[in-house]
Amino acid sequence: MCKGKQHICHTNSDRACRGGRDIQLQVFTTLGFIDEPTDEALKVANQEFLQSQSS
């Protein structure tokens, strides 16, 4: 972040840092985007969002 990066930690093309993902899940839960801070809750929210965009 100090070097102008916009992500919390390291990421490559197919995986995100677990620590960064855990922070992301906590923030999304606090903001009410997901019900609980789990990968499954994020997956469900993503699927619901994508379905709403295709209608």
Tab-separated table of N, CA and C in Angstrom:
chain	number	residue	atom	x	y	z
A	1	MET	N	0.818	-1.178	0.000
A	1	MET	CA	0.000	0.000	0.000
A	1	MET	C	0.871	1.254	0.000
A	2	CYS	N	1.986	1.186	0.664
A	2	CYS	CA	2.873	2.349	0.711
A	2	CYS	C	3.490	2.653	-0.648
A	3	LYS	N	3.577	1.643	-1.492
A	3	LYS	CA	4.173	1.826	-2.814
A	3	LYS	C	3.120	2.082	-3.882
A	4	GLY	N	1.902	2.454	-3.464
A	4	GLY	CA	0.858	2.773	-4.427
A	4	GLY	C	0.034	1.594	-4.874
A	5	LYS	N	0.247	0.426	-4.311
A	5	LYS	CA	-0.554	-0.738	-4.667
A	5	LYS	C	-1.938	-0.593	-4.049
A	6	GLN	N	-2.940	-1.124	-4.708
A	6	GLN	CA	-4.307	-0.985	-4.231
A	6	GLN	C	-4.838	-2.249	-3.560
A	7	HIS	N	-4.036	-3.267	-3.406
A	7	HIS	CA	-4.504	-4.462	-2.730
A	7	HIS	C	-3.786	-4.625	-1.400
A	8	ILE	N	-4.363	-5.400	-0.520
A	8	ILE	CA	-3.865	-5.535	0.847
A	8	ILE	C	-2.567	-6.338	0.899
A	9	CYS	N	-2.478	-7.379	0.106
A	9	CYS	CA	-1.325	-8.270	0.194
A	9	CYS	C	-0.979	-8.738	-1.213
A	10	HIS	N	-0.509	-9.963	-1.345
A	10	HIS	CA	-0.119	-10.469	-2.653
A	10	HIS	C	-1.247	-11.260	-3.304
A	11	THR	N	-1.300	-11.235	-4.609
A	11	THR	CA	-2.304	-11.943	-5.387
A	11	THR	C	-1.646	-12.361	-6.692
A	12	ASN	N	-2.037	-13.512	-7.192
A	12	ASN	CA	-1.610	-13.869	-8.539
A	12	ASN	C	-2.869	-14.094	-9.370
A	13	SER	N	-2.756	-14.643	-10.553
A	13	SER	CA	-3.898	-14.700	-11.466
A	13	SER	C	-5.040	-15.588	-10.978
A	14	ASP	N	-4.775	-16.541	-10.094
A	14	ASP	CA	-5.860	-17.433	-9.684
A	14	ASP	C	-6.066	-17.562	-8.174
A	15	ARG	N	-5.302	-16.842	-7.368
A	15	ARG	CA	-5.450	-16.945	-5.921
A	15	ARG	C	-5.162	-15.611	-5.247
A	16	ALA	N	-5.850	-15.407	-4.147
A	16	ALA	CA	-5.595	-14.224	-3.324
A	16	ALA	C	-4.966	-14.673	-2.016
A	17	CYS	N	-4.184	-13.827	-1.414
A	17	CYS	CA	-3.585	-14.095	-0.112
A	17	CYS	C	-4.693	-14.395	0.892
A	18	ARG	N	-4.539	-15.433	1.695
A	18	ARG	CA	-5.567	-15.817	2.669
A	18	ARG	C	-5.803	-14.703	3.683
A	19	GLY	N	-4.758	-14.075	4.157
A	19	GLY	CA	-4.919	-12.981	5.108
A	19	GLY	C	-5.684	-11.821	4.510
A	20	GLY	N	-5.359	-11.492	3.268
A	20	GLY	CA	-6.079	-10.433	2.570
A	20	GLY	C	-7.535	-10.799	2.360
A	21	ARG	N	-7.789	-12.040	2.005
A	21	ARG	CA	-9.165	-12.503	1.802
A	21	ARG	C	-9.949	-12.452	3.112
A	22	ASP	N	-9.309	-12.842	4.220
A	22	ASP	CA	-9.998	-12.803	5.519
A	22	ASP	C	-10.396	-11.374	5.892
A	23	ILE	N	-9.529	-10.420	5.626
A	23	ILE	CA	-9.858	-9.013	5.894
A	23	ILE	C	-11.009	-8.576	4.994
A	24	GLN	N	-10.950	-8.967	3.728
A	24	GLN	CA	-12.002	-8.646	2.771
A	24	GLN	C	-13.352	-9.194	3.257
A	25	LEU	N	-13.354	-10.434	3.724
A	25	LEU	CA	-14.588	-11.059	4.201
A	25	LEU	C	-15.145	-10.320	5.417
A	26	GLN	N	-14.274	-9.901	6.318
A	26	GLN	CA	-14.720	-9.152	7.496
A	26	GLN	C	-15.340	-7.812	7.089
A	27	VAL	N	-14.709	-7.128	6.153
A	27	VAL	CA	-15.223	-5.835	5.689
A	27	VAL	C	-16.572	-6.026	4.999
A	28	PHE	N	-16.676	-7.008	4.113
A	28	PHE	CA	-17.934	-7.244	3.396
A	28	PHE	C	-19.056	-7.618	4.356
A	29	THR	N	-18.719	-8.350	5.430
A	29	THR	CA	-19.720	-8.700	6.440
A	29	THR	C	-20.157	-7.450	7.200
A	30	THR	N	-19.204	-6.639	7.601
A	30	THR	CA	-19.513	-5.404	8.325
A	30	THR	C	-20.377	-4.470	7.495
A	31	LEU	N	-20.112	-4.398	6.199
A	31	LEU	CA	-20.882	-3.534	5.304
A	31	LEU	C	-22.244	-4.131	4.933
A	32	GLY	N	-22.459	-5.389	5.293
A	32	GLY	CA	-23.735	-6.034	5.013
A	32	GLY	C	-23.846	-6.657	3.633
A	33	PHE	N	-22.724	-6.769	2.921
A	33	PHE	CA	-22.749	-7.395	1.597
A	33	PHE	C	-22.918	-8.902	1.696
A	34	ILE	N	-22.382	-9.496	2.761
A	34	ILE	CA	-22.532	-10.928	3.008
A	34	ILE	C	-22.958	-11.125	4.463
A	35	ASP	N	-23.601	-12.270	4.746
A	35	ASP	CA	-24.145	-12.535	6.077
A	35	ASP	C	-23.103	-13.001	7.084
A	36	GLU	N	-22.100	-13.699	6.612
A	36	GLU	CA	-21.055	-14.206	7.493
A	36	GLU	C	-19.723	-14.174	6.757
A	37	PRO	N	-18.608	-14.061	7.465
A	37	PRO	CA	-17.301	-13.907	6.812
A	37	PRO	C	-16.700	-15.242	6.340
A	38	THR	N	-17.365	-15.847	5.344
A	38	THR	CA	-16.874	-17.117	4.806
A	38	THR	C	-16.744	-17.037	3.291
A	39	ASP	N	-15.893	-17.879	2.740
A	39	ASP	CA	-15.742	-17.945	1.282
A	39	ASP	C	-17.068	-18.346	0.633
A	40	GLU	N	-17.802	-19.252	1.279
A	40	GLU	CA	-19.077	-19.709	0.727
A	40	GLU	C	-20.083	-18.562	0.653
A	41	ALA	N	-20.160	-17.734	1.694
A	41	ALA	CA	-21.079	-16.599	1.680
A	41	ALA	C	-20.711	-15.622	0.558
A	42	LEU	N	-19.426	-15.411	0.339
A	42	LEU	CA	-18.982	-14.532	-0.744
A	42	LEU	C	-19.329	-15.128	-2.104
A	43	LYS	N	-19.159	-16.425	-2.238
A	43	LYS	CA	-19.490	-17.108	-3.495
A	43	LYS	C	-20.981	-16.958	-3.806
A	44	VAL	N	-21.827	-17.156	-2.803
A	44	VAL	CA	-23.273	-17.020	-2.995
A	44	VAL	C	-23.622	-15.586	-3.382
A	45	ALA	N	-23.050	-14.609	-2.687
A	45	ALA	CA	-23.323	-13.200	-2.998
A	45	ALA	C	-22.871	-12.869	-4.416
A	46	ASN	N	-21.720	-13.378	-4.826
A	46	ASN	CA	-21.224	-13.136	-6.187
A	46	ASN	C	-22.167	-13.738	-7.223
A	47	GLN	N	-22.628	-14.960	-6.972
A	47	GLN	CA	-23.537	-15.606	-7.905
A	47	GLN	C	-24.863	-14.856	-8.016
A	48	GLU	N	-25.397	-14.401	-6.872
A	48	GLU	CA	-26.633	-13.625	-6.870
A	48	GLU	C	-26.453	-12.314	-7.641
A	49	PHE	N	-25.334	-11.665	-7.445
A	49	PHE	CA	-25.070	-10.415	-8.152
A	49	PHE	C	-24.991	-10.661	-9.663
A	50	LEU	N	-24.241	-11.680	-10.070
A	50	LEU	CA	-24.096	-11.958	-11.500
A	50	LEU	C	-25.434	-12.297	-12.130
A	51	GLN	N	-26.266	-13.048	-11.418
A	51	GLN	CA	-27.595	-13.382	-11.939
A	51	GLN	C	-28.446	-12.132	-12.082
A	52	SER	N	-28.335	-11.209	-11.148
A	52	SER	CA	-29.137	-9.987	-11.221
A	52	SER	C	-28.706	-9.104	-12.391
A	53	GLN	N	-27.458	-9.219	-12.791
A	53	GLN	CA	-26.946	-8.415	-13.896
A	53	GLN	C	-27.334	-8.983	-15.259
A	54	SER	N	-27.607	-10.270	-15.310
A	54	SER	CA	-27.945	-10.892	-16.596
A	54	SER	C	-29.435	-10.831	-16.885
A	55	SER	N	-30.236	-10.400	-15.933
A	55	SER	CA	-31.694	-10.318	-16.129
A	55	SER	C	-32.102	-9.032	-16.795
